[in-house]
Structure formats: structure tokens, C-alpha cells
Amino acid sequence: MGKLNLGQGSGGRLTSELIGKFKAQFDDVNVQRDLEDCTMISPEWAVTIDGFTVSPMDFPGGNIGKLAICGGTNDLAVRGIEPKFVTLSVIAEEGLNEEELLRYGRSAASVCHELEVKLAAGDTKVVPRGTVDGLFLTVASMGQPLAKPLGMERIKPGDRLAVTTSIGRHGATIGSIRFDLNVEGLSSDCAPLWPLVKPLAVLPGVRAMRDCTRGGLGTTLCEWAEGTGLGIEVDESSIPIDEGVSSVCDILGFDPLHLACEGCALIAYSPDDEDRIIEILRSHPSGIQATSIGTVVEGHPSMVGMKTEAGGMRVVDMPVGELLPRIC
Amino acid sequence: MSSDRAKLLSSALKRLTKRPTTIMEVCGTHTVSIFRQGLRSLFPEDLKLISGPGCPVCVTPQGEIDGAVELATRKNVVMATYGDMMRVPGSNGTLGELRGSGSDVRVVLSAMETLRMAEEMPHKEIVFLAVGFETTAPATAALMIEARKRKLENLSVLCLHKRVPPALEVLSKADGNRVDGFLLPGHVAVILGHEPFKFIPEKHGIACTVAGFEADEIMLALVDLLEQIGENRPSLTSRYEKAVRPEGNVKAVDLMDRVFDTSTSAWRGIGPIDASGMSIKEEYSLWDGSRKFDVAVRNVPEPKGCRCGEILSGTITPKECPLFGTGCTPVNPIGPCMVSSEGTCSAWYRYGRKGDLKWES
């Protein structure tokens, strides 16, 4: 047990292990027993919390303010919970431009308006230069279920899987800025998911949803396979990946499956409902790239396999450590 | 590649593999590409691919890593390097751990980024930890030429570059060499062209094909190799025509020649190899971080039980190493082959540790 490293915050296997160890300290008082994105604290109310730090704070497709409310409420949306309230903690670095802070606030408020979500509480701190990187936002979100909350315990063999949009756009956008790659047309998928998935929350055939944030689609698939003990098979050629994301991955040596998304959900559902679900998703502007990508199977328990475009088969695993650009 | 074409090439490989055949993919990017594209499931059982010394992080000896880590701890030094170097374990930790402890270690995508750093931080010593083969060395050379031109005295290079052909010479003539053919590294060939590899078929009678990194380029290169092996006519062919000119990139080679001399260099697990290193010429000594900071490179023994050396020379596969997946994992790597994303053990761990899968649905 040594000092923390960035790999432990990058959303893959190391993050899971760190969270597991930290959660163990709360064993006696923890009501969140499963590994879902939010927790039902009563039959009527669900809650979740998320911290946001991103460099740069402005990026094509959004900024840290928009990201915070989208990310905070998306964790509710994917369990079929309608977001109602958020609380917002602001920790700003001395020297940050006040107008810049207010601009992020306006972006956050604009998403609240769109979702008809109210700000229930807030806290603002300014800390000495160097103690935070610009601005940290922490959002706790509360909401109410429209039907029985979705969750991975409902997933069955034979269920189909879909993604709501093309994958990896947020991670590729941030990576391209950090490494000075000018990729035309590339922007983050940062968006609130509730308006897109609300019609699905009440469909009995929908089993589970997850937003594929840190660690990307690959990690989310692995969490479902490992969490349910079932196997998962996906077809590479059906997974939507924008050209800009592919370019960034080619240059940096990243796997698009492991790049973060901020407005993309993975959905598991009964095969009988496939046409209807894809149609509902595609009828919303955030879901026009929605497509089915694979199936839950009984074989190879707890493992995710991918049929590659070349016709081969390979294992998909969680990334380990910080994603770093390759050397050659 | 369409799956119809994949099937066609897969059956060609099956038809051409008439006996147990071992091909070494020299380049780490090939190793990863083969796993990531699921190509192993398309190969016949008798066709075995082993990974070679083509990951620059993996072949860097521990003593050199230790020297770099020590230099990064010095006051006023900002060390910049390629991402993969951050997690390589030295005897006293990694560059990534140093960053966590307050040292200024930065990841760059290109050597040239350090020019800007040197200009923006005139009171700091910027050291570029230069690692890689002929693919990254021209960029380091260009950096040094530019630094000299701009008289940037707070920028230097700790040069750990290596040349690939001398390592292939050692593997080709090694006792007990079991390689029937080499899948030659496409990126290195882009720089060097074909000539520096011709000695392999001509002198050692081993089949060679330069390969690109797409599935069909790799499969076609394997078809070439199996044809050469089957007809017992080892030669040098290329399936990366779109990127490799036979004469290579003359300008890049010229950049390297202007800045580097060849020297003997130690390769992890293989040992010293004549003419496989790149040492900085006297006229660039002001920008030579090793001289400027008097970096000591000690002969450090490999970590106990680590068999990266045998893996790099294709003698064993990662699964034959007793530490693989138990004592040595990407979370806690013991040897460098488990560290780099291009490393053999890392690729096996990510894609092959859980076994092979068959498509069910």
C-alpha cells in the first residue's frame, strides 16, 4: 500500500480496487451494497455524488460546469430515476477569473433548466493557489424512480446490449487537447441522458443502463460481466466510433473502448424489445447513433469477448492504470 | 478487413503451414495489433507467433532506468519523456511515483515539445529522456539540432536510443534460434528502408517480411513468410508498401547521422550488442544530459525471478514465466515487458490472460 497514483483515478481496474478498499472502511454504515451508479435510500428517493475536475476546463462540446450537472444527473438517469435536485460544492483556486467561474455556473444552471432540476444546497470555497487545479466541482444528485429501478441484477442470458451514441468522444477530445492534436470536428459527447432514456425507464424489457464514463465502454462491459457472472459478447463492427476518435486512438495508441464518454449509455434489454428501443433512442437527437452491439451469454462467465472486424475473437478487459500514449 | 477476406487469408495460412512454424513479430505494436484485432484466433495451430525485442521500454536495462530516475529527483530538473516510461520500475521506484512525490516529470508526445518547455522555463533544466528505436531517434536528433541552433543551454537529452538491426543479427545467429521468419517492424523500416535487413535472409537464411499494422497487412505478411519458408527461399519482401520506400527516409537517417555515433549498448535480458546504441556526438556534448549531469549507469541485476530477457529473445512466452499474472501484473509490474502498452507480457495480460474465446451467439 503506497502513495496514490493517477492510474488509481483513471477508472479501470486500479480504481475499482481503490474504491473497494475505501468503501470497506464504511462497512457498518454503508447502505450502498451494490455497485450501481446511484443508491435508493428509500422507495421514493435515490441519491448519488460525483466530483469533477477536468483540464482544460473548457473543451469542444462543453465545460466543467455542464459536465458536472450532466455527470451528476446521468448517474440517476441510467437507473431510471428522474433527477429532481442537485447540490453543488465549488472549490476554486485563488487566481481563477471570477467571470470564468460564473460562466461555468451559467452552463451548469442551463442543464438544470433543461432537466427541470432544482439546486437544493451549495458551498463555495476559494483555496490557495496550487492546492487545487483551477476548479473542483462536486455534485450530489437526488431523484425519484419512474418505475422499479434498473440494475444489473435484472440482466439475463440472451439479453441484447446497445449503446446510445458513438463511444470515446469525451476522452478523445480531452486527450487531443492535452497532446496538441488538432482533430477537426471532434467534440465531447457531454450531455444529459435523462431526456434520452426517460421513455425507456418505464419499459419492462429494459434491464439495466450505465453511463460509460471513466474507463469507457470496455470497463462498463467488464463491470456487468463480473457483477452478474454472465458472459458478454460484442461485435466490433457494430460499435459506433467517430473518425476523429479513431484518429486520436491511432496516434496515441489508445483503445477507443477505454476512452471516457460523458453522454453515452450502455443498455441491456430483452431481445423482444430491440426494435422498439432502438427506434425510441434514435428519435432523440442525442441518440441518432444508437445501435445494438452485442449479447449477454451463459458461456465464458464474467468475461467480455469481442468479435473483431477482422473476424477474430478477443478478450476485452478493464484498462490497468493511467492511459498513456504509446512510444512507437 | 472484411471477414470474408479474413477467412480467405486464414485458410491461406492454414494451407501454407505445413509444419510447426515459429514467426517472431519484432515490433511491440505488431504484438498489440495481433491481439487487439483477434488475429490469433485466425491462425492455424502449428503457426506460432512469438514476440521479439521490439518494445523500446522493455529492452532498456534497469541500470539506465535507475540513472534516469535518479536524475529526475535532482533539484531544478524537469524531466520530459514518452508516456510508457512513467511506469517502468527502477530499483527505487518509477518516474510516475516520483511525480507523485513532487518531482517534475512530464509526458510529451513529441521531442519538440521540450523546446517550448526550455524557453518557457529558463531557470529550470529540461531533460528529455529519449527512448526508442530508429522511429523516435530522428525526432531527438532534430530536437538537438534545433536546441543547438537556438543556443538553448537549459535543454539536454538523456539518450537511451537503440538500433534494431544489430539486435536481429544477435537473435539470428543465436545458438538454438528457433525462429523460422521475422515479421519486420514497419515503423523502423519506414526510416531505414530494406537494405539494413537484407543480411537476415542472405547471411542467416531466415525469411523476412516488412509488415504494416492493419489486420490484412499482417495476414498478408504472414502469407509471404510461409511461402518463403515452404519453398525454402528466404528473402526480404514487404507488405507495407504504402509507407515504406526501399531506400527508407533519407532525411531522417541523415538527422540521426548528424547527431549520433553508433556504440555498444546493453539490451535488457540480451546483454551488450555491438553498434546497437546511439551515443551523442562530441559536437553536441553540451546537450548531452548524461555528460552534463554525470549520470551514473550501474550494472543492476534483473529483479529476482524476472524472465523478461528470455521473453524478449523469444525463448519463452509470457505464460511460461512463473511470475506472469501472479507476482507480476500491470498493477505491480516486476519486469518491463509488463509495463509498456507495447510490452509482450502486458499485451498477453490484457488480451490473453483469461484464455481464448470462441464466438457463441
Short mmCIF file of N, CA and C in Angstrom, two decimals, chain A residues 179-305:
data_model
loop_
_atom_site.label_atom_id
_atom_site.label_comp_id
_atom_site.label_asym_id
_atom_site.label_seq_id
_atom_site.Cartn_x
_atom_site.Cartn_y
_atom_site.Cartn_z
N PHE A 179 -2.59 16.78 -25.81
CA PHE A 179 -1.42 16.44 -26.62
C PHE A 179 -1.35 17.26 -27.92
N ASP A 180 -2.06 18.39 -27.90
CA ASP A 180 -1.96 19.34 -29.01
C ASP A 180 -2.27 18.72 -30.37
N LEU A 181 -3.24 17.83 -30.41
CA LEU A 181 -3.64 17.26 -31.70
C LEU A 181 -4.85 18.05 -32.18
N ASN A 182 -4.75 18.55 -33.37
CA ASN A 182 -5.86 19.33 -33.89
C ASN A 182 -6.74 18.41 -34.75
N VAL A 183 -7.79 17.88 -34.14
CA VAL A 183 -8.66 16.94 -34.86
C VAL A 183 -9.96 17.63 -35.21
N GLU A 184 -10.13 17.86 -36.48
CA GLU A 184 -11.29 18.61 -36.95
C GLU A 184 -12.60 17.87 -36.63
N GLY A 185 -13.57 18.61 -36.10
CA GLY A 185 -14.90 18.03 -35.89
C GLY A 185 -15.04 17.21 -34.62
N LEU A 186 -13.94 17.02 -33.89
CA LEU A 186 -14.03 16.19 -32.68
C LEU A 186 -14.55 17.02 -31.51
N SER A 187 -15.61 16.54 -30.85
CA SER A 187 -16.06 17.23 -29.65
C SER A 187 -16.61 16.21 -28.65
N SER A 188 -16.62 16.63 -27.40
CA SER A 188 -17.09 15.75 -26.32
C SER A 188 -18.58 15.43 -26.52
N ASP A 189 -18.97 14.25 -26.04
CA ASP A 189 -20.39 13.86 -26.11
C ASP A 189 -21.15 14.36 -24.88
N CYS A 190 -20.51 15.17 -24.05
CA CYS A 190 -21.08 15.67 -22.80
C CYS A 190 -22.55 16.11 -22.98
N ALA A 191 -23.48 15.41 -22.34
CA ALA A 191 -24.91 15.71 -22.50
C ALA A 191 -25.70 15.05 -21.38
N PRO A 192 -26.84 15.65 -21.01
CA PRO A 192 -27.70 14.97 -20.03
C PRO A 192 -28.41 13.79 -20.69
N LEU A 193 -28.44 12.66 -19.97
CA LEU A 193 -29.03 11.45 -20.57
C LEU A 193 -30.53 11.32 -20.30
N TRP A 194 -31.03 12.04 -19.26
CA TRP A 194 -32.42 11.78 -18.86
C TRP A 194 -33.42 11.99 -19.99
N PRO A 195 -33.36 13.10 -20.74
CA PRO A 195 -34.35 13.28 -21.80
C PRO A 195 -34.32 12.13 -22.82
N LEU A 196 -33.14 11.55 -23.02
CA LEU A 196 -33.00 10.45 -23.98
C LEU A 196 -33.56 9.13 -23.44
N VAL A 197 -33.26 8.83 -22.17
CA VAL A 197 -33.60 7.49 -21.66
C VAL A 197 -34.91 7.46 -20.87
N LYS A 198 -35.50 8.63 -20.64
CA LYS A 198 -36.75 8.65 -19.86
C LYS A 198 -37.80 7.68 -20.40
N PRO A 199 -38.04 7.64 -21.73
CA PRO A 199 -39.07 6.71 -22.22
C PRO A 199 -38.72 5.24 -21.98
N LEU A 200 -37.42 4.95 -21.78
CA LEU A 200 -37.02 3.55 -21.56
C LEU A 200 -37.21 3.12 -20.11
N ALA A 201 -37.23 4.12 -19.18
CA ALA A 201 -37.25 3.80 -17.76
C ALA A 201 -38.51 3.03 -17.37
N VAL A 202 -39.56 3.16 -18.16
CA VAL A 202 -40.82 2.50 -17.81
C VAL A 202 -41.08 1.24 -18.65
N LEU A 203 -40.15 0.91 -19.54
CA LEU A 203 -40.35 -0.29 -20.37
C LEU A 203 -39.89 -1.53 -19.60
N PRO A 204 -40.78 -2.51 -19.40
CA PRO A 204 -40.38 -3.68 -18.60
C PRO A 204 -39.21 -4.45 -19.23
N GLY A 205 -39.06 -4.36 -20.54
CA GLY A 205 -37.99 -5.12 -21.20
C GLY A 205 -36.61 -4.55 -20.98
N VAL A 206 -36.53 -3.32 -20.46
CA VAL A 206 -35.21 -2.72 -20.21
C VAL A 206 -34.71 -3.22 -18.86
N ARG A 207 -33.50 -3.81 -18.85
CA ARG A 207 -33.00 -4.41 -17.60
C ARG A 207 -32.07 -3.47 -16.84
N ALA A 208 -31.12 -2.90 -17.56
CA ALA A 208 -30.10 -2.09 -16.87
C ALA A 208 -29.52 -1.08 -17.83
N MET A 209 -29.04 0.03 -17.26
CA MET A 209 -28.33 1.02 -18.08
C MET A 209 -27.12 1.50 -17.27
N ARG A 210 -26.11 1.95 -17.95
CA ARG A 210 -24.91 2.51 -17.31
C ARG A 210 -24.38 3.62 -18.21
N ASP A 211 -23.92 4.72 -17.62
CA ASP A 211 -23.20 5.66 -18.48
C ASP A 211 -21.72 5.29 -18.44
N CYS A 212 -21.13 5.31 -19.61
CA CYS A 212 -19.77 4.78 -19.76
C CYS A 212 -18.77 5.91 -19.53
N THR A 213 -18.54 6.26 -18.30
CA THR A 213 -17.65 7.39 -18.02
C THR A 213 -16.19 6.91 -17.98
N ARG A 214 -15.47 7.20 -16.90
CA ARG A 214 -14.06 6.81 -16.88
C ARG A 214 -13.92 5.32 -17.14
N GLY A 215 -12.95 4.96 -17.95
CA GLY A 215 -12.77 3.55 -18.28
C GLY A 215 -13.54 3.15 -19.53
N GLY A 216 -14.51 3.99 -19.91
CA GLY A 216 -15.20 3.79 -21.18
C GLY A 216 -16.11 2.59 -21.25
N LEU A 217 -16.57 2.31 -22.47
CA LEU A 217 -17.48 1.19 -22.70
C LEU A 217 -16.87 -0.14 -22.24
N GLY A 218 -15.57 -0.31 -22.49
CA GLY A 218 -14.91 -1.58 -22.15
C GLY A 218 -15.03 -1.89 -20.67
N THR A 219 -14.79 -0.88 -19.83
CA THR A 219 -14.85 -1.09 -18.39
C THR A 219 -16.29 -1.37 -17.95
N THR A 220 -17.24 -0.65 -18.54
CA THR A 220 -18.65 -0.87 -18.18
C THR A 220 -19.08 -2.29 -18.52
N LEU A 221 -18.67 -2.76 -19.69
CA LEU A 221 -19.00 -4.14 -20.07
C LEU A 221 -18.39 -5.13 -19.08
N CYS A 222 -17.14 -4.89 -18.70
CA CYS A 222 -16.47 -5.79 -17.75
C CYS A 222 -17.16 -5.76 -16.39
N GLU A 223 -17.59 -4.57 -15.97
CA GLU A 223 -18.27 -4.48 -14.67
C GLU A 223 -19.57 -5.29 -14.70
N TRP A 224 -20.28 -5.25 -15.79
CA TRP A 224 -21.51 -6.04 -15.90
C TRP A 224 -21.20 -7.54 -15.94
N ALA A 225 -20.19 -7.91 -16.72
CA ALA A 225 -19.86 -9.34 -16.81
C ALA A 225 -19.42 -9.85 -15.43
N GLU A 226 -18.55 -9.08 -14.78
CA GLU A 226 -18.05 -9.53 -13.48
C GLU A 226 -19.13 -9.41 -12.40
N GLY A 227 -19.99 -8.39 -12.51
CA GLY A 227 -21.03 -8.19 -11.50
C GLY A 227 -22.16 -9.20 -11.60
N THR A 228 -22.41 -9.71 -12.79
CA THR A 228 -23.53 -10.66 -12.97
C THR A 228 -23.03 -12.11 -13.05
N GLY A 229 -21.74 -12.29 -13.31
CA GLY A 229 -21.22 -13.64 -13.52
C GLY A 229 -21.59 -14.21 -14.88
N LEU A 230 -22.16 -13.38 -15.74
CA LEU A 230 -22.53 -13.84 -17.08
C LEU A 230 -21.43 -13.45 -18.08
N GLY A 231 -21.50 -14.03 -19.28
CA GLY A 231 -20.57 -13.64 -20.33
C GLY A 231 -21.20 -12.56 -21.20
N ILE A 232 -20.35 -11.79 -21.85
CA ILE A 232 -20.84 -10.76 -22.76
C ILE A 232 -20.07 -10.88 -24.07
N GLU A 233 -20.80 -10.76 -25.18
CA GLU A 233 -20.14 -10.76 -26.48
C GLU A 233 -20.56 -9.53 -27.25
N VAL A 234 -19.59 -8.80 -27.76
CA VAL A 234 -19.92 -7.64 -28.58
C VAL A 234 -19.25 -7.77 -29.94
N ASP A 235 -19.84 -7.08 -30.90
CA ASP A 235 -19.36 -7.16 -32.27
C ASP A 235 -18.69 -5.82 -32.60
N GLU A 236 -17.38 -5.85 -32.82
CA GLU A 236 -16.63 -4.61 -33.02
C GLU A 236 -17.20 -3.76 -34.16
N SER A 237 -17.60 -4.42 -35.23
CA SER A 237 -18.03 -3.65 -36.41
C SER A 237 -19.33 -2.88 -36.15
N SER A 238 -20.07 -3.27 -35.10
CA SER A 238 -21.33 -2.57 -34.84
C SER A 238 -21.16 -1.43 -33.83
N ILE A 239 -20.00 -1.32 -33.21
CA ILE A 239 -19.81 -0.27 -32.19
C ILE A 239 -19.50 1.06 -32.90
N PRO A 240 -20.37 2.07 -32.70
CA PRO A 240 -20.14 3.33 -33.42
C PRO A 240 -18.94 4.09 -32.85
N ILE A 241 -18.00 4.39 -33.72
CA ILE A 241 -16.81 5.17 -33.32
C ILE A 241 -16.58 6.23 -34.39
N ASP A 242 -16.58 7.50 -33.96
CA ASP A 242 -16.38 8.59 -34.91
C ASP A 242 -14.95 8.58 -35.44
N GLU A 243 -14.81 9.14 -36.64
CA GLU A 243 -13.49 9.15 -37.29
C GLU A 243 -12.44 9.89 -36.45
N GLY A 244 -12.86 11.02 -35.84
CA GLY A 244 -11.92 11.79 -35.02
C GLY A 244 -11.40 10.98 -33.84
N VAL A 245 -12.29 10.21 -33.23
CA VAL A 245 -11.89 9.36 -32.09
C VAL A 245 -10.89 8.30 -32.57
N SER A 246 -11.18 7.71 -33.73
CA SER A 246 -10.25 6.70 -34.28
C SER A 246 -8.89 7.33 -34.54
N SER A 247 -8.88 8.57 -35.06
CA SER A 247 -7.60 9.22 -35.36
C SER A 247 -6.78 9.39 -34.08
N VAL A 248 -7.44 9.91 -33.03
CA VAL A 248 -6.72 10.12 -31.77
C VAL A 248 -6.18 8.80 -31.25
N CYS A 249 -7.00 7.75 -31.32
CA CYS A 249 -6.57 6.44 -30.83
C CYS A 249 -5.39 5.92 -31.65
N ASP A 250 -5.43 6.11 -32.95
CA ASP A 250 -4.32 5.65 -33.80
C ASP A 250 -3.03 6.35 -33.42
N ILE A 251 -3.13 7.67 -33.19
CA ILE A 251 -1.92 8.44 -32.91
C ILE A 251 -1.36 8.10 -31.52
N LEU A 252 -2.26 8.03 -30.54
CA LEU A 252 -1.79 7.85 -29.16
C LEU A 252 -1.67 6.39 -28.74
N GLY A 253 -2.20 5.49 -29.55
CA GLY A 253 -2.14 4.07 -29.17
C GLY A 253 -3.20 3.69 -28.15
N PHE A 254 -4.30 4.42 -28.08
CA PHE A 254 -5.37 4.10 -27.14
C PHE A 254 -6.38 3.16 -27.79
N ASP A 255 -7.11 2.45 -26.94
CA ASP A 255 -8.21 1.62 -27.40
C ASP A 255 -9.49 2.44 -27.18
N PRO A 256 -10.27 2.70 -28.24
CA PRO A 256 -11.48 3.53 -28.04
C PRO A 256 -12.43 2.94 -27.01
N LEU A 257 -12.35 1.64 -26.80
CA LEU A 257 -13.21 1.01 -25.78
C LEU A 257 -12.93 1.54 -24.39
N HIS A 258 -11.74 2.10 -24.19
CA HIS A 258 -11.35 2.53 -22.85
C HIS A 258 -11.40 4.04 -22.65
N LEU A 259 -11.84 4.77 -23.67
CA LEU A 259 -11.91 6.22 -23.54
C LEU A 259 -13.24 6.64 -22.92
N ALA A 260 -13.16 7.65 -22.06
CA ALA A 260 -14.35 8.10 -21.32
C ALA A 260 -15.42 8.68 -22.24
N CYS A 261 -16.67 8.43 -21.87
CA CYS A 261 -17.82 9.04 -22.52
C CYS A 261 -18.54 9.88 -21.45
N GLU A 262 -19.22 10.94 -21.84
CA GLU A 262 -19.98 11.73 -20.86
C GLU A 262 -21.41 11.95 -21.30
N GLY A 263 -21.85 11.19 -22.30
CA GLY A 263 -23.25 11.31 -22.71
C GLY A 263 -23.66 10.06 -23.48
N CYS A 264 -23.07 8.94 -23.07
CA CYS A 264 -23.33 7.67 -23.76
C CYS A 264 -23.68 6.62 -22.73
N ALA A 265 -24.81 5.95 -22.95
CA ALA A 265 -25.21 4.89 -22.02
C ALA A 265 -25.14 3.54 -22.71
N LEU A 266 -24.80 2.53 -21.92
CA LEU A 266 -24.92 1.14 -22.36
C LEU A 266 -26.24 0.62 -21.79
N ILE A 267 -27.01 -0.06 -22.61
CA ILE A 267 -28.33 -0.52 -22.18
C ILE A 267 -28.45 -2.02 -22.41
N ALA A 268 -28.96 -2.72 -21.41
CA ALA A 268 -29.26 -4.15 -21.57
C ALA A 268 -30.78 -4.31 -21.59
N TYR A 269 -31.28 -5.12 -22.51
CA TYR A 269 -32.73 -5.23 -22.66
C TYR A 269 -33.11 -6.58 -23.26
N SER A 270 -34.38 -6.90 -23.11
CA SER A 270 -34.88 -8.15 -23.69
C SER A 270 -34.79 -8.08 -25.22
N PRO A 271 -34.37 -9.19 -25.85
CA PRO A 271 -34.25 -9.15 -27.31
C PRO A 271 -35.58 -8.85 -28.01
N ASP A 272 -36.69 -9.16 -27.32
CA ASP A 272 -38.01 -8.90 -27.94
C ASP A 272 -38.25 -7.40 -28.16
N ASP A 273 -37.58 -6.57 -27.34
CA ASP A 273 -37.85 -5.12 -27.40
C ASP A 273 -36.83 -4.36 -28.24
N GLU A 274 -35.96 -5.08 -28.91
CA GLU A 274 -34.83 -4.39 -29.56
C GLU A 274 -35.29 -3.30 -30.53
N ASP A 275 -36.18 -3.64 -31.43
CA ASP A 275 -36.55 -2.67 -32.46
C ASP A 275 -37.14 -1.41 -31.84
N ARG A 276 -38.02 -1.64 -30.85
CA ARG A 276 -38.70 -0.51 -30.21
C ARG A 276 -37.68 0.39 -29.49
N ILE A 277 -36.77 -0.23 -28.79
CA ILE A 277 -35.80 0.54 -28.00
C ILE A 277 -34.88 1.35 -28.92
N ILE A 278 -34.39 0.73 -29.96
CA ILE A 278 -33.51 1.46 -30.88
C ILE A 278 -34.29 2.61 -31.54
N GLU A 279 -35.55 2.34 -31.87
CA GLU A 279 -36.37 3.39 -32.50
C GLU A 279 -36.58 4.57 -31.56
N ILE A 280 -36.88 4.27 -30.29
CA ILE A 280 -37.07 5.35 -29.30
C ILE A 280 -35.79 6.17 -29.17
N LEU A 281 -34.66 5.48 -29.06
CA LEU A 281 -33.39 6.20 -28.89
C LEU A 281 -33.08 7.07 -30.10
N ARG A 282 -33.28 6.51 -31.27
CA ARG A 282 -32.91 7.26 -32.48
C ARG A 282 -33.84 8.43 -32.76
N SER A 283 -35.00 8.45 -32.09
CA SER A 283 -35.92 9.55 -32.31
C SER A 283 -35.49 10.80 -31.55
N HIS A 284 -34.47 10.66 -30.66
CA HIS A 284 -33.96 11.81 -29.89
C HIS A 284 -32.61 12.23 -30.49
N PRO A 285 -32.35 13.55 -30.55
CA PRO A 285 -31.10 14.00 -31.18
C PRO A 285 -29.83 13.40 -30.55
N SER A 286 -29.87 13.11 -29.24
CA SER A 286 -28.67 12.53 -28.60
C SER A 286 -28.52 11.05 -28.90
N GLY A 287 -29.55 10.45 -29.55
CA GLY A 287 -29.50 9.00 -29.72
C GLY A 287 -29.50 8.56 -31.17
N ILE A 288 -29.21 9.49 -32.09
CA ILE A 288 -29.33 9.10 -33.51
C ILE A 288 -28.30 8.04 -33.93
N GLN A 289 -27.23 7.92 -33.16
CA GLN A 289 -26.23 6.88 -33.49
C GLN A 289 -26.46 5.60 -32.67
N ALA A 290 -27.58 5.53 -31.94
CA ALA A 290 -27.83 4.36 -31.09
C ALA A 290 -27.85 3.09 -31.93
N THR A 291 -27.22 2.06 -31.38
CA THR A 291 -27.19 0.80 -32.13
C THR A 291 -26.93 -0.37 -31.19
N SER A 292 -27.44 -1.53 -31.58
CA SER A 292 -27.18 -2.71 -30.76
C SER A 292 -25.77 -3.22 -31.07
N ILE A 293 -25.08 -3.65 -30.03
CA ILE A 293 -23.68 -4.02 -30.20
C ILE A 293 -23.35 -5.43 -29.74
N GLY A 294 -24.28 -6.10 -29.05
CA GLY A 294 -23.89 -7.43 -28.58
C GLY A 294 -24.97 -8.10 -27.75
N THR A 295 -24.57 -9.18 -27.09
CA THR A 295 -25.50 -10.07 -26.41
C THR A 295 -24.89 -10.56 -25.09
N VAL A 296 -25.77 -10.80 -24.13
CA VAL A 296 -25.34 -11.44 -22.87
C VAL A 296 -25.47 -12.95 -23.08
N VAL A 297 -24.42 -13.70 -22.68
CA VAL A 297 -24.42 -15.15 -22.93
C VAL A 297 -24.12 -15.90 -21.63
N GLU A 298 -24.38 -17.22 -21.67
CA GLU A 298 -24.06 -18.03 -20.49
C GLU A 298 -22.62 -18.52 -20.51
N GLY A 299 -22.06 -18.61 -21.73
CA GLY A 299 -20.67 -19.10 -21.86
C GLY A 299 -19.68 -18.10 -21.30
N HIS A 300 -18.43 -18.52 -21.21
CA HIS A 300 -17.32 -17.73 -20.64
C HIS A 300 -17.77 -16.74 -19.56
N PRO A 301 -18.25 -17.27 -18.41
CA PRO A 301 -18.78 -16.41 -17.35
C PRO A 301 -17.80 -15.33 -16.91
N SER A 302 -18.35 -14.16 -16.65
CA SER A 302 -17.61 -12.99 -16.14
C SER A 302 -16.61 -12.41 -17.13
N MET A 303 -16.66 -12.88 -18.38
CA MET A 303 -15.72 -12.37 -19.36
C MET A 303 -16.44 -11.67 -20.51
N VAL A 304 -15.74 -10.70 -21.08
CA VAL A 304 -16.28 -9.99 -22.23
C VAL A 304 -15.44 -10.36 -23.46
N GLY A 305 -16.10 -10.84 -24.49
CA GLY A 305 -15.41 -11.17 -25.74
C GLY A 305 -15.84 -10.22 -26.84
#
